[in-house]
Structure formats: structure tokens, C-alpha cells
Amino acid sequence: MPTIYIDEATGSDTTGQGTQEAPYQSLAFAVYKTEGEEAPKFQIRKSAEEAYDEPTQSSLKKAKKNADGIKKKLKKEEERAEKEAKEKGEEKERREKLLQESKKIVLVEDESLPKATKAKIAHLADLRSKRVRVFGWVHRLRDQKGIIFLVVRDGTGYLQTILSGKVAQTYEALTLTLESSVEVVGTLQEVPEGKTAPGGHELVVDYWRVVGAAPGAEDAFTNRLNEKSDPSIQADLRHLVLRGETASSVLRLRAYLLSAFRESLTSQSLIEVTPPCLVQTQVEGGATLFKLDYYGQPAFLTQSSQLYLETCLPSLGDVFCVQESFRAENSHTRRHLSEYTHLEAELAFITFEDLMAHIEEIICKTVDTLLANPTSAALIKQLNPNFTAPSRPFMRLPYVDAIKWLNEHGILHPKEDAEGNVVKDEQGNPVMVPHEVGDDIAEAAERQMTDIIGQPIFLHGFPAELKAFYMKKVPKKEGEQEGGHVFTESCDLLMPNVGEIVGGSMRIADMEELIAAYKREGIDPEPYYWFTDQRKYGTCEHGGYGLGVERFLAWLANRYTVRECSLYPRWPGRATP
């Protein structure tokens, strides 16, 4: 006589075997499983702390009744599974027959119809009620009772198309997949009242064809990539991510942004120039340079085009560039890239106040231009529904006052030892201390301050030891320096949710002062002869700034990271695809 074990606490009716090592969970299931077998001996317990014992007669009677219920339920499930399998088989057979029949249908464009006008989706509004020809990719696909609804995308917009009758019965129609490229021809009609579609119209198709089919099954687009895909997978498949509505909208807005910046700058009489990316001098410090061999000589990818822009002032006047800059910082923050688009400008015969006023003017004028354009305004509304243009004037906050503000609001920073290493407590957590004048305000503290204040801030007057060698010092009488520090006519423009988007300063105009700055930083002045000559042949007070386009776009479009604002972002360890 076999012994069947039931443990109501740790047993399982799914994986249990009825043994002492793998008991069932319920007596009813044990009775069901042993029906028709030699009368078994049941041993049951409520928990692992109790010993096994025979069930009572009443519990056994109840279990037999419940076992009948289990049997009926499982039989019902089996019958339903058989029915579904049969229906599935019939549906598969019907589908196969339909596909075979569909191969006999060959579409030919009707030459008796009016000639179709080939057009981009963005230019269809004036062609309503006419026959048009559009090429694009299948963005969305829905089959509803033999009528196929496609949303086609061509990069300029989205078009809803309707395939019905013969054009929806071809083999290509029945096997069409997302991201296939297609040609669709038909009559463009305004959507019926109460209905919506991109552009307010839809295409009733009379002829179409697949230009390039996309795979289905395991290699289907949605199987390779979706909204829940791991960030590393999304980075590897950036070329496919770009096909999504959000990613493409960000890049489209980026294009309008660059155009608006150029319009704003040229309206202020700045001329665009194109400096080199391959350089043999540093601007922002040697530790962040990408070094390479240039015909047997050392060279670098540029960190900034500022020095070259300065050389243009005497001949072209105020200038700007939109150029890639490269920083070999091992930074993995959401606002750092190893390669970013750097909008830089240099202006002659100005004061520090003129510089900040100019930056403010360019920022506000650019935003106003974007909001005045219906297309770019719609993109901003789509990506950042709560966006409002910044109010003027921007807040001016001296560095020394910012240190006081941070301490008053309990915003601390990690303590560092003499070697610059973060000091940690016994639990391994950073030791946090108040800020002091001379500290480089960390990104987290800076962003926290900006978010609390909630408006654009010109943080200005940084200590000279924190800034680049070329920045002009604030004239101060002996003894007036805060804690013995010398300050610079420099500024960072901080924006809520992003932090610094612009860094600027007045430049050293005096040649002797510049030579002293080279010496102080341990820089050999010889390779900089062409830059030094600007102070030799007619110097002047001048200043400039650099704006991170991806950071500005992240602020404008409310993106969490600047990586979303670059076509193919580069950060430490990532240089593909």
C-alpha cells in the first residue's frame, strides 16, 4: 500500500510528487491523483513543525468531494484546450488558404485614373481631393475586418492610409510588417467630422507596393526593441530608436534650435566661422584631451574653438561657431558627453556686463523664435507641455554669495583629503562638510540650488584657481580679496533641471598678464604664438562663451539626459554604433 504525503504549508499541487521529499499541498488533489489506484495511505500535516498523521474521516470525505470538482475542472480545461487547438488549426488552415489565394492577386496601377502627384507628407495639405503618391515606412499597422489602416512615416510627417477591397487582399498586404518601406498611391481626403488623423486628412489607396520588406516573427522590429528595453540595448540599437516618435521629435527640434541660434546670432552681427577639430594646443586642461598621432606629431581633438575664434575678431568682428568639442572626462552623469556640439562666440570691445547681457539676449531671442514658429512650438509642446519662456532679467548671483546660500540651505559637499580623495566615515559613506570660498561647487549641489531657486541664474565671479588660464581677473585693491582669493570675470548660466548650459568669461587682454598665466599653469607659450599675437597687434577688451547644445536641448525638451539629445551619443566606454 503506497503512502502519499501532503504538507499544507510547503507542499505543491503543481510540482509535488506525493513523496515525503516532494509532498502535495492539498488532500483533495492527492485523492484526485490516486483515483483508481490501490487504496493509498495518506499522511498529512499542517506545517513542517508537526508530524505527519492520517487525515480524519470527515476531512477525507470532504477531500473526495473536492477531488471530483478538480476532475471536472481539469476535464473542462482539457476540452477547452482541444477546442482552441482545433480552432487554431482551422484558422491556420484558413490563413494558409487565404495566403495562397492572395498570391493570385496582382495589383497594377490604373492608368485611366488622374496622374498622381509625388509629394512629401509635410506638403500634402494643398493636395486634398487629388491623387497623390507617397513613399515612406510603415509606422503603425492595424487590420480591422479586412480593412488595413496604415500610418506611413517619411521623416517629414505621418500619413494615415486606408487599404480596402482588392488592395487589402494581396499577399503583400496580408504579410505586411512594421518598418517595411512602401509606396502608396490614392486620393487624399479630409477626415470625416469627429475623426482625427495626422494632418487632418487620410489617403484612400488604389495602388501600393512594398519597396523594402521588414522581417517578422522573432526578428520583428517590436521584438528587437520596445519602450521597456534595457538602456544598453537601446544604446546598441540607437539606429532603430531614432525611428520612434519621441527620439525623432527631439532631433527635429534640435534642427530648429540650431537654426534659431544662427538667426539670433547673425541678427546681432556675429559671423559664423568653422575652426579646426584637430589641434596642437589645449584650452580646458590637459587631463581631458583625446591625444592622437598626427603625421608623427602629437595632436588632440579640440576641447574648445575659443582660441581660434579670438583670432577672427580683428578681421571679421564678432564671430561664432557650431562645432564638435571633445572632453576625455570619465564622467557618467546625465549631463556629460565625451563629444558634444559646442556653440561658441567671441565678442570684441565689451565689458563683463555686456557679455552677460548678450548671452541673455541670445537665449531669450532663440526661445522666442522657436515659440513663434508653429512647427517648432508644436514640438516643444509635445515634448515639454509645461514649458514657459524664461523671464528677464536673469538672476545674477556672485560665487561668494552662492557659497553662503548653499551653507544656509544645508547643502553640503563631500570632504576631500590633500590628494583630492573623498573622505569616508566608518560605514563607508562620504563625510559631508559645508562649502568654503575656493571650493569648486559640485554638479549635484549646483543643480540642487538651481532647482530650488527655479529660474535661470548667472553664477559669476569664480576664484581664478578654479578657472582656465585665459580668464580676466577682477580688479581688486590689496586686502579686498575674499579669503585671499583672486576672482575672475567669469560666469556660468544655470538652468533648472539641467544645471550649467553656458560658460563664459572676459579674456585676458594684456600680453604680459597672458605670459604670466602661461607660466603659472606650466604651459609652454611657444605653440600659442598665434594666440599671443592677438595681444601684440592691437589688443582690446573682449570676451566669449560656450554653450552646450545638448544641455540646452535637454532643458528645452525636458529630457532626463543629454544622451537623448545627440544623434549618436558618445560617453566613456561608448563609441558605437
PDB file of N, CA and C in Angstrom, residues 106-163:
ATOM      1  N   VAL A 106      -2.721  40.367 -58.417  1.00  0.00           N
ATOM      2  CA  VAL A 106      -1.612  41.216 -58.840  1.00  0.00           C
ATOM      3  C   VAL A 106      -2.130  42.639 -59.044  1.00  0.00           C
ATOM      4  N   LEU A 107      -1.575  43.579 -58.287  1.00  0.00           N
ATOM      5  CA  LEU A 107      -2.002  44.973 -58.412  1.00  0.00           C
ATOM      6  C   LEU A 107      -1.275  45.653 -59.555  1.00  0.00           C
ATOM      7  N   VAL A 108      -2.037  46.365 -60.355  1.00  0.00           N
ATOM      8  CA  VAL A 108      -1.468  47.177 -61.432  1.00  0.00           C
ATOM      9  C   VAL A 108      -2.089  48.563 -61.325  1.00  0.00           C
ATOM     10  N   GLU A 109      -1.261  49.570 -61.385  1.00  0.00           N
ATOM     11  CA  GLU A 109      -1.787  50.931 -61.263  1.00  0.00           C
ATOM     12  C   GLU A 109      -2.680  51.251 -62.463  1.00  0.00           C
ATOM     13  N   ASP A 110      -3.860  51.782 -62.151  1.00  0.00           N
ATOM     14  CA  ASP A 110      -4.851  52.100 -63.171  1.00  0.00           C
ATOM     15  C   ASP A 110      -4.431  53.366 -63.924  1.00  0.00           C
ATOM     16  N   GLU A 111      -4.052  53.202 -65.177  1.00  0.00           N
ATOM     17  CA  GLU A 111      -3.576  54.330 -65.966  1.00  0.00           C
ATOM     18  C   GLU A 111      -4.688  55.296 -66.344  1.00  0.00           C
ATOM     19  N   SER A 112      -5.957  54.853 -66.206  1.00  0.00           N
ATOM     20  CA  SER A 112      -7.070  55.742 -66.566  1.00  0.00           C
ATOM     21  C   SER A 112      -7.360  56.771 -65.474  1.00  0.00           C
ATOM     22  N   LEU A 113      -6.820  56.542 -64.285  1.00  0.00           N
ATOM     23  CA  LEU A 113      -7.017  57.493 -63.179  1.00  0.00           C
ATOM     24  C   LEU A 113      -6.114  58.709 -63.372  1.00  0.00           C
ATOM     25  N   PRO A 114      -6.469  59.840 -62.756  1.00  0.00           N
ATOM     26  CA  PRO A 114      -5.611  61.033 -62.870  1.00  0.00           C
ATOM     27  C   PRO A 114      -4.192  60.714 -62.391  1.00  0.00           C
ATOM     28  N   LYS A 115      -3.215  61.341 -63.029  1.00  0.00           N
ATOM     29  CA  LYS A 115      -1.831  61.102 -62.659  1.00  0.00           C
ATOM     30  C   LYS A 115      -1.579  61.569 -61.228  1.00  0.00           C
ATOM     31  N   ALA A 116      -0.916  60.711 -60.436  1.00  0.00           N
ATOM     32  CA  ALA A 116      -0.659  61.028 -59.023  1.00  0.00           C
ATOM     33  C   ALA A 116       0.529  61.973 -58.891  1.00  0.00           C
ATOM     34  N   THR A 117       0.409  62.926 -57.973  1.00  0.00           N
ATOM     35  CA  THR A 117       1.490  63.871 -57.698  1.00  0.00           C
ATOM     36  C   THR A 117       2.368  63.321 -56.578  1.00  0.00           C
ATOM     37  N   LYS A 118       3.654  63.138 -56.863  1.00  0.00           N
ATOM     38  CA  LYS A 118       4.564  62.673 -55.821  1.00  0.00           C
ATOM     39  C   LYS A 118       4.842  63.807 -54.842  1.00  0.00           C
ATOM     40  N   ALA A 119       4.699  63.532 -53.551  1.00  0.00           N
ATOM     41  CA  ALA A 119       4.868  64.600 -52.557  1.00  0.00           C
ATOM     42  C   ALA A 119       5.339  64.037 -51.235  1.00  0.00           C
ATOM     43  N   LYS A 120       6.028  64.901 -50.481  1.00  0.00           N
ATOM     44  CA  LYS A 120       6.365  64.576 -49.099  1.00  0.00           C
ATOM     45  C   LYS A 120       5.127  64.782 -48.243  1.00  0.00           C
ATOM     46  N   ILE A 121       5.043  64.046 -47.138  1.00  0.00           N
ATOM     47  CA  ILE A 121       3.856  64.112 -46.284  1.00  0.00           C
ATOM     48  C   ILE A 121       3.621  65.523 -45.758  1.00  0.00           C
ATOM     49  N   ALA A 122       4.704  66.242 -45.463  1.00  0.00           N
ATOM     50  CA  ALA A 122       4.557  67.589 -44.917  1.00  0.00           C
ATOM     51  C   ALA A 122       3.914  68.557 -45.905  1.00  0.00           C
ATOM     52  N   HIS A 123       3.906  68.199 -47.198  1.00  0.00           N
ATOM     53  CA  HIS A 123       3.410  69.116 -48.235  1.00  0.00           C
ATOM     54  C   HIS A 123       2.080  68.668 -48.829  1.00  0.00           C
ATOM     55  N   LEU A 124       1.319  67.839 -48.116  1.00  0.00           N
ATOM     56  CA  LEU A 124       0.091  67.274 -48.676  1.00  0.00           C
ATOM     57  C   LEU A 124      -1.143  68.159 -48.515  1.00  0.00           C
ATOM     58  N   ALA A 125      -1.102  69.111 -47.596  1.00  0.00           N
ATOM     59  CA  ALA A 125      -2.310  69.889 -47.285  1.00  0.00           C
ATOM     60  C   ALA A 125      -2.941  70.529 -48.518  1.00  0.00           C
ATOM     61  N   ASP A 126      -2.132  70.985 -49.475  1.00  0.00           N
ATOM     62  CA  ASP A 126      -2.662  71.651 -50.668  1.00  0.00           C
ATOM     63  C   ASP A 126      -3.117  70.669 -51.743  1.00  0.00           C
ATOM     64  N   LEU A 127      -2.976  69.366 -51.466  1.00  0.00           N
ATOM     65  CA  LEU A 127      -3.319  68.359 -52.469  1.00  0.00           C
ATOM     66  C   LEU A 127      -4.558  67.548 -52.099  1.00  0.00           C
ATOM     67  N   ARG A 128      -5.331  68.042 -51.172  1.00  0.00           N
ATOM     68  CA  ARG A 128      -6.551  67.329 -50.775  1.00  0.00           C
ATOM     69  C   ARG A 128      -7.517  67.219 -51.952  1.00  0.00           C
ATOM     70  N   SER A 129      -8.184  66.080 -52.008  1.00  0.00           N
ATOM     71  CA  SER A 129      -9.131  65.715 -53.067  1.00  0.00           C
ATOM     72  C   SER A 129      -8.408  65.326 -54.358  1.00  0.00           C
ATOM     73  N   LYS A 130      -7.069  65.342 -54.334  1.00  0.00           N
ATOM     74  CA  LYS A 130      -6.298  64.954 -55.513  1.00  0.00           C
ATOM     75  C   LYS A 130      -5.610  63.608 -55.291  1.00  0.00           C
ATOM     76  N   ARG A 131      -5.148  63.036 -56.358  1.00  0.00           N
ATOM     77  CA  ARG A 131      -4.443  61.758 -56.292  1.00  0.00           C
ATOM     78  C   ARG A 131      -2.963  62.030 -56.057  1.00  0.00           C
ATOM     79  N   VAL A 132      -2.398  61.368 -55.045  1.00  0.00           N
ATOM     80  CA  VAL A 132      -1.007  61.622 -54.662  1.00  0.00           C
ATOM     81  C   VAL A 132      -0.232  60.310 -54.528  1.00  0.00           C
ATOM     82  N   ARG A 133       1.085  60.446 -54.588  1.00  0.00           N
ATOM     83  CA  ARG A 133       1.992  59.299 -54.447  1.00  0.00           C
ATOM     84  C   ARG A 133       2.970  59.619 -53.318  1.00  0.00           C
ATOM     85  N   VAL A 134       3.017  58.740 -52.320  1.00  0.00           N
ATOM     86  CA  VAL A 134       3.850  58.971 -51.144  1.00  0.00           C
ATOM     87  C   VAL A 134       4.722  57.739 -50.883  1.00  0.00           C
ATOM     88  N   PHE A 135       5.971  57.976 -50.543  1.00  0.00           N
ATOM     89  CA  PHE A 135       6.890  56.908 -50.140  1.00  0.00           C
ATOM     90  C   PHE A 135       7.214  57.075 -48.661  1.00  0.00           C
ATOM     91  N   GLY A 136       7.327  55.968 -47.937  1.00  0.00           N
ATOM     92  CA  GLY A 136       7.670  56.057 -46.526  1.00  0.00           C
ATOM     93  C   GLY A 136       7.777  54.696 -45.872  1.00  0.00           C
ATOM     94  N   TRP A 137       7.781  54.694 -44.555  1.00  0.00           N
ATOM     95  CA  TRP A 137       7.908  53.476 -43.763  1.00  0.00           C
ATOM     96  C   TRP A 137       6.621  53.228 -42.975  1.00  0.00           C
ATOM     97  N   VAL A 138       6.294  51.965 -42.774  1.00  0.00           N
ATOM     98  CA  VAL A 138       5.079  51.616 -42.022  1.00  0.00           C
ATOM     99  C   VAL A 138       5.340  51.852 -40.543  1.00  0.00           C
ATOM    100  N   HIS A 139       4.712  52.886 -40.010  1.00  0.00           N
ATOM    101  CA  HIS A 139       4.915  53.274 -38.618  1.00  0.00           C
ATOM    102  C   HIS A 139       3.945  52.548 -37.693  1.00  0.00           C
ATOM    103  N   ARG A 140       2.704  52.429 -38.150  1.00  0.00           N
ATOM    104  CA  ARG A 140       1.684  51.676 -37.414  1.00  0.00           C
ATOM    105  C   ARG A 140       0.894  50.846 -38.401  1.00  0.00           C
ATOM    106  N   LEU A 141       0.323  49.736 -37.902  1.00  0.00           N
ATOM    107  CA  LEU A 141      -0.366  48.798 -38.774  1.00  0.00           C
ATOM    108  C   LEU A 141      -1.520  48.159 -38.007  1.00  0.00           C
ATOM    109  N   ARG A 142      -2.730  48.235 -38.613  1.00  0.00           N
ATOM    110  CA  ARG A 142      -3.903  47.641 -37.943  1.00  0.00           C
ATOM    111  C   ARG A 142      -4.837  47.061 -38.999  1.00  0.00           C
ATOM    112  N   ASP A 143      -5.198  45.793 -38.817  1.00  0.00           N
ATOM    113  CA  ASP A 143      -6.140  45.114 -39.723  1.00  0.00           C
ATOM    114  C   ASP A 143      -7.475  44.984 -39.000  1.00  0.00           C
ATOM    115  N   GLN A 144      -8.497  45.616 -39.550  1.00  0.00           N
ATOM    116  CA  GLN A 144      -9.809  45.604 -38.905  1.00  0.00           C
ATOM    117  C   GLN A 144     -10.854  45.092 -39.895  1.00  0.00           C
ATOM    118  N   LYS A 145     -11.189  43.806 -39.750  1.00  0.00           N
ATOM    119  CA  LYS A 145     -12.217  43.169 -40.585  1.00  0.00           C
ATOM    120  C   LYS A 145     -11.948  43.362 -42.072  1.00  0.00           C
ATOM    121  N   GLY A 146     -10.716  43.074 -42.465  1.00  0.00           N
ATOM    122  CA  GLY A 146     -10.377  43.129 -43.876  1.00  0.00           C
ATOM    123  C   GLY A 146      -9.980  44.491 -44.396  1.00  0.00           C
ATOM    124  N   ILE A 147     -10.098  45.522 -43.554  1.00  0.00           N
ATOM    125  CA  ILE A 147      -9.639  46.858 -43.929  1.00  0.00           C
ATOM    126  C   ILE A 147      -8.341  47.126 -43.179  1.00  0.00           C
ATOM    127  N   ILE A 148      -7.301  47.485 -43.914  1.00  0.00           N
ATOM    128  CA  ILE A 148      -5.985  47.696 -43.303  1.00  0.00           C
ATOM    129  C   ILE A 148      -5.722  49.188 -43.174  1.00  0.00           C
ATOM    130  N   PHE A 149      -5.445  49.608 -41.944  1.00  0.00           N
ATOM    131  CA  PHE A 149      -5.105  51.002 -41.660  1.00  0.00           C
ATOM    132  C   PHE A 149      -3.590  51.086 -41.442  1.00  0.00           C
ATOM    133  N   LEU A 150      -2.939  51.907 -42.235  1.00  0.00           N
ATOM    134  CA  LEU A 150      -1.502  52.117 -42.087  1.00  0.00           C
ATOM    135  C   LEU A 150      -1.238  53.567 -41.723  1.00  0.00           C
ATOM    136  N   VAL A 151      -0.276  53.777 -40.825  1.00  0.00           N
ATOM    137  CA  VAL A 151       0.283  55.112 -40.644  1.00  0.00           C
ATOM    138  C   VAL A 151       1.678  55.051 -41.245  1.00  0.00           C
ATOM    139  N   VAL A 152       1.877  55.848 -42.288  1.00  0.00           N
ATOM    140  CA  VAL A 152       3.151  55.862 -43.010  1.00  0.00           C
ATOM    141  C   VAL A 152       3.961  57.088 -42.578  1.00  0.00           C
ATOM    142  N   ARG A 153       5.242  56.893 -42.428  1.00  0.00           N
ATOM    143  CA  ARG A 153       6.158  57.949 -41.964  1.00  0.00           C
ATOM    144  C   ARG A 153       7.238  58.162 -43.022  1.00  0.00           C
ATOM    145  N   ASP A 154       7.513  59.432 -43.347  1.00  0.00           N
ATOM    146  CA  ASP A 154       8.586  59.686 -44.313  1.00  0.00           C
ATOM    147  C   ASP A 154       9.649  60.648 -43.785  1.00  0.00           C
ATOM    148  N   GLY A 155       9.607  60.957 -42.492  1.00  0.00           N
ATOM    149  CA  GLY A 155      10.588  61.874 -41.914  1.00  0.00           C
ATOM    150  C   GLY A 155      10.076  63.293 -41.834  1.00  0.00           C
ATOM    151  N   THR A 156       9.130  63.651 -42.729  1.00  0.00           N
ATOM    152  CA  THR A 156       8.556  64.997 -42.664  1.00  0.00           C
ATOM    153  C   THR A 156       7.224  65.003 -41.923  1.00  0.00           C
ATOM    154  N   GLY A 157       6.651  63.822 -41.724  1.00  0.00           N
ATOM    155  CA  GLY A 157       5.370  63.744 -41.029  1.00  0.00           C
ATOM    156  C   GLY A 157       4.796  62.345 -41.081  1.00  0.00           C
ATOM    157  N   TYR A 158       3.534  62.227 -40.671  1.00  0.00           N
ATOM    158  CA  TYR A 158       2.839  60.935 -40.620  1.00  0.00           C
ATOM    159  C   TYR A 158       1.557  61.028 -41.446  1.00  0.00           C
ATOM    160  N   LEU A 159       1.233  59.960 -42.159  1.00  0.00           N
ATOM    161  CA  LEU A 159       0.049  59.934 -43.010  1.00  0.00           C
ATOM    162  C   LEU A 159      -0.757  58.673 -42.747  1.00  0.00           C
ATOM    163  N   GLN A 160      -2.049  58.852 -42.442  1.00  0.00           N
ATOM    164  CA  GLN A 160      -2.931  57.699 -42.277  1.00  0.00           C
ATOM    165  C   GLN A 160      -3.414  57.256 -43.645  1.00  0.00           C
ATOM    166  N   THR A 161      -3.301  55.967 -43.924  1.00  0.00           N
ATOM    167  CA  THR A 161      -3.736  55.432 -45.216  1.00  0.00           C
ATOM    168  C   THR A 161      -4.710  54.285 -44.983  1.00  0.00           C
ATOM    169  N   ILE A 162      -5.629  54.097 -45.940  1.00  0.00           N
ATOM    170  CA  ILE A 162      -6.650  53.058 -45.817  1.00  0.00           C
ATOM    171  C   ILE A 162      -6.571  52.134 -47.021  1.00  0.00           C
ATOM    172  N   LEU A 163      -6.397  50.846 -46.756  1.00  0.00           N
ATOM    173  CA  LEU A 163      -6.380  49.825 -47.795  1.00  0.00           C
ATOM    174  C   LEU A 163      -7.648  48.981 -47.633  1.00  0.00           C
TER     175      LEU A 163
END
